[in-house]
Amino acid sequence: MTQGQRDAEHLLRQPEFLRFLSAAIHAAGIFGQQVGADGHLTRDLSFLEGRRSLGFELLHMAHAGQPEQIRASDTQALTTLTAALRQTLNSQDKPNERRRTRNDRYADLPDTDADA
């Protein structure tokens, strides 16, 4: 095992790295391109493809830290991609659960039953 593989193996065990990897993959535009409302690309296509290429390279560098059996069966690095996305989704702050309080909107009205 090379030093790069050992480093990647160590990094893959860190949840912070997986969240970083997920953010880098999203920033690279791997999941889709940004297209203007008129259908034209807002940037030069070669620039966008260069970013995507770097995103894939980062993903494959991190994938080198997976065990040999996983690397051999998953040449597209989907296992590493899934791990990064899961870590990001599972660590997002969950919205505070609202406590149900009695919302008595008629509390300020006089009690009509008492007058009768």
mmCIF file of C-alpha atoms in Angstrom:
data_model
loop_
_atom_site.group_PDB
_atom_site.id
_atom_site.type_symbol
_atom_site.label_atom_id
_atom_site.label_comp_id
_atom_site.label_asym_id
_atom_site.label_seq_id
_atom_site.Cartn_x
_atom_site.Cartn_y
_atom_site.Cartn_z
ATOM 1 C CA MET A 1 0.000 0.000 0.000
ATOM 2 C CA THR A 2 1.398 3.400 -0.990
ATOM 3 C CA GLN A 3 1.578 6.456 1.252
ATOM 4 C CA GLY A 4 -1.202 8.092 -0.783
ATOM 5 C CA GLN A 5 -3.472 5.091 -0.218
ATOM 6 C CA ARG A 6 -2.737 5.111 3.514
ATOM 7 C CA ASP A 7 -3.488 8.828 3.679
ATOM 8 C CA ALA A 8 -6.736 8.362 1.775
ATOM 9 C CA GLU A 9 -7.701 5.447 4.042
ATOM 10 C CA HIS A 10 -7.140 7.637 7.099
ATOM 11 C CA LEU A 11 -9.099 10.527 5.590
ATOM 12 C CA LEU A 12 -12.060 8.321 4.651
ATOM 13 C CA ARG A 13 -12.513 7.507 8.343
ATOM 14 C CA GLN A 14 -12.927 11.205 9.163
ATOM 15 C CA PRO A 15 -16.513 12.517 8.919
ATOM 16 C CA GLU A 16 -15.167 16.044 8.370
ATOM 17 C CA PHE A 17 -13.270 14.898 5.286
ATOM 18 C CA LEU A 18 -16.326 13.154 3.880
ATOM 19 C CA ARG A 19 -18.345 16.354 4.281
ATOM 20 C CA PHE A 20 -15.526 18.315 2.627
ATOM 21 C CA LEU A 21 -15.416 15.816 -0.244
ATOM 22 C CA SER A 22 -19.159 16.109 -0.724
ATOM 23 C CA ALA A 23 -18.925 19.909 -0.856
ATOM 24 C CA ALA A 24 -16.040 19.717 -3.344
ATOM 25 C CA ILE A 25 -17.991 17.334 -5.573
ATOM 26 C CA HIS A 26 -21.016 19.617 -5.551
ATOM 27 C CA ALA A 27 -18.842 22.682 -6.272
ATOM 28 C CA ALA A 28 -17.211 20.858 -9.173
ATOM 29 C CA GLY A 29 -20.595 20.454 -10.858
ATOM 30 C CA ILE A 30 -20.510 16.683 -11.115
ATOM 31 C CA PHE A 31 -24.247 16.382 -10.520
ATOM 32 C CA GLY A 32 -25.279 18.934 -13.112
ATOM 33 C CA GLN A 33 -24.380 22.065 -14.977
ATOM 34 C CA GLN A 34 -25.716 25.526 -14.321
ATOM 35 C CA VAL A 35 -27.535 26.742 -17.384
ATOM 36 C CA GLY A 36 -28.990 30.203 -17.844
ATOM 37 C CA ALA A 37 -32.711 30.806 -18.308
ATOM 38 C CA ASP A 38 -32.229 31.205 -22.064
ATOM 39 C CA GLY A 39 -30.613 27.762 -22.287
ATOM 40 C CA HIS A 40 -27.099 29.014 -22.898
ATOM 41 C CA LEU A 41 -24.235 28.080 -20.638
ATOM 42 C CA THR A 42 -23.258 30.959 -18.420
ATOM 43 C CA ARG A 43 -19.554 30.047 -18.680
ATOM 44 C CA ASP A 44 -17.220 28.536 -21.168
ATOM 45 C CA LEU A 45 -17.923 24.802 -21.517
ATOM 46 C CA SER A 46 -14.234 23.880 -21.316
ATOM 47 C CA PHE A 47 -13.982 25.638 -17.935
ATOM 48 C CA LEU A 48 -16.963 23.679 -16.601
ATOM 49 C CA GLU A 49 -15.572 20.392 -17.877
ATOM 50 C CA GLY A 50 -12.216 21.165 -16.245
ATOM 51 C CA ARG A 51 -13.976 21.669 -12.896
ATOM 52 C CA ARG A 52 -15.879 18.408 -13.308
ATOM 53 C CA SER A 53 -12.681 16.605 -14.220
ATOM 54 C CA LEU A 54 -10.982 17.883 -11.066
ATOM 55 C CA GLY A 55 -14.007 16.807 -9.003
ATOM 56 C CA PHE A 56 -13.786 13.292 -10.403
ATOM 57 C CA GLU A 57 -10.045 13.216 -9.767
ATOM 58 C CA LEU A 58 -10.549 14.194 -6.116
ATOM 59 C CA LEU A 59 -13.187 11.490 -5.788
ATOM 60 C CA HIS A 60 -10.879 8.841 -7.237
ATOM 61 C CA MET A 61 -7.971 9.968 -5.059
ATOM 62 C CA ALA A 62 -10.154 9.506 -1.981
ATOM 63 C CA HIS A 63 -11.432 6.191 -3.364
ATOM 64 C CA ALA A 64 -7.855 4.895 -3.304
ATOM 65 C CA GLY A 65 -8.269 4.574 0.464
ATOM 66 C CA GLN A 66 -10.983 1.955 0.129
ATOM 67 C CA PRO A 67 -10.043 -1.700 0.634
ATOM 68 C CA GLU A 68 -8.706 -3.511 -2.444
ATOM 69 C CA GLN A 69 -11.865 -5.610 -2.836
ATOM 70 C CA ILE A 70 -14.067 -2.494 -3.028
ATOM 71 C CA ARG A 71 -11.692 -0.699 -5.401
ATOM 72 C CA ALA A 72 -11.617 -3.708 -7.722
ATOM 73 C CA SER A 73 -15.402 -4.055 -7.865
ATOM 74 C CA ASP A 74 -16.216 -0.312 -7.884
ATOM 75 C CA THR A 75 -14.070 1.383 -10.504
ATOM 76 C CA GLN A 76 -16.426 4.387 -10.696
ATOM 77 C CA ALA A 77 -15.875 5.285 -6.981
ATOM 78 C CA LEU A 78 -19.597 5.169 -6.263
ATOM 79 C CA THR A 79 -18.941 3.673 -2.821
ATOM 80 C CA THR A 80 -16.862 6.674 -1.813
ATOM 81 C CA LEU A 81 -19.333 9.099 -3.358
ATOM 82 C CA THR A 82 -22.192 7.466 -1.448
ATOM 83 C CA ALA A 83 -20.245 7.584 1.810
ATOM 84 C CA ALA A 84 -19.560 11.307 1.372
ATOM 85 C CA LEU A 85 -23.177 12.109 0.530
ATOM 86 C CA ARG A 86 -24.526 10.040 3.419
ATOM 87 C CA GLN A 87 -22.208 11.730 5.884
ATOM 88 C CA THR A 88 -23.309 15.131 4.658
ATOM 89 C CA LEU A 89 -27.010 14.287 4.792
ATOM 90 C CA ASN A 90 -26.818 12.627 8.197
ATOM 91 C CA SER A 91 -24.879 15.473 9.799
ATOM 92 C CA GLN A 92 -27.097 18.319 8.681
ATOM 93 C CA ASP A 93 -28.764 20.160 11.491
ATOM 94 C CA LYS A 94 -32.204 18.844 12.029
ATOM 95 C CA PRO A 95 -34.887 21.503 12.395
ATOM 96 C CA ASN A 96 -35.907 22.136 15.956
ATOM 97 C CA GLU A 97 -39.028 20.310 16.797
ATOM 98 C CA ARG A 98 -41.718 22.757 17.592
ATOM 99 C CA ARG A 99 -43.302 22.323 20.911
ATOM 100 C CA ARG A 100 -47.002 22.413 20.652
ATOM 101 C CA THR A 101 -48.386 25.140 22.791
ATOM 102 C CA ARG A 102 -51.997 25.894 23.229
ATOM 103 C CA ASN A 103 -52.805 28.668 20.830
ATOM 104 C CA ASP A 104 -55.965 30.054 22.340
ATOM 105 C CA ARG A 105 -56.814 32.808 19.894
ATOM 106 C CA TYR A 106 -60.091 33.587 21.656
ATOM 107 C CA ALA A 107 -58.555 34.097 25.121
ATOM 108 C CA ASP A 108 -58.918 37.871 24.975
ATOM 109 C CA LEU A 109 -62.667 37.742 24.210
ATOM 110 C CA PRO A 110 -65.118 37.990 27.078
ATOM 111 C CA ASP A 111 -66.733 34.762 28.178
ATOM 112 C CA THR A 112 -70.296 34.888 26.748
ATOM 113 C CA ASP A 113 -71.493 31.833 28.701
ATOM 114 C CA ALA A 114 -71.018 33.668 31.999
ATOM 115 C CA ASP A 115 -73.344 36.495 30.912
ATOM 116 C CA ALA A 116 -76.261 34.188 30.096
#
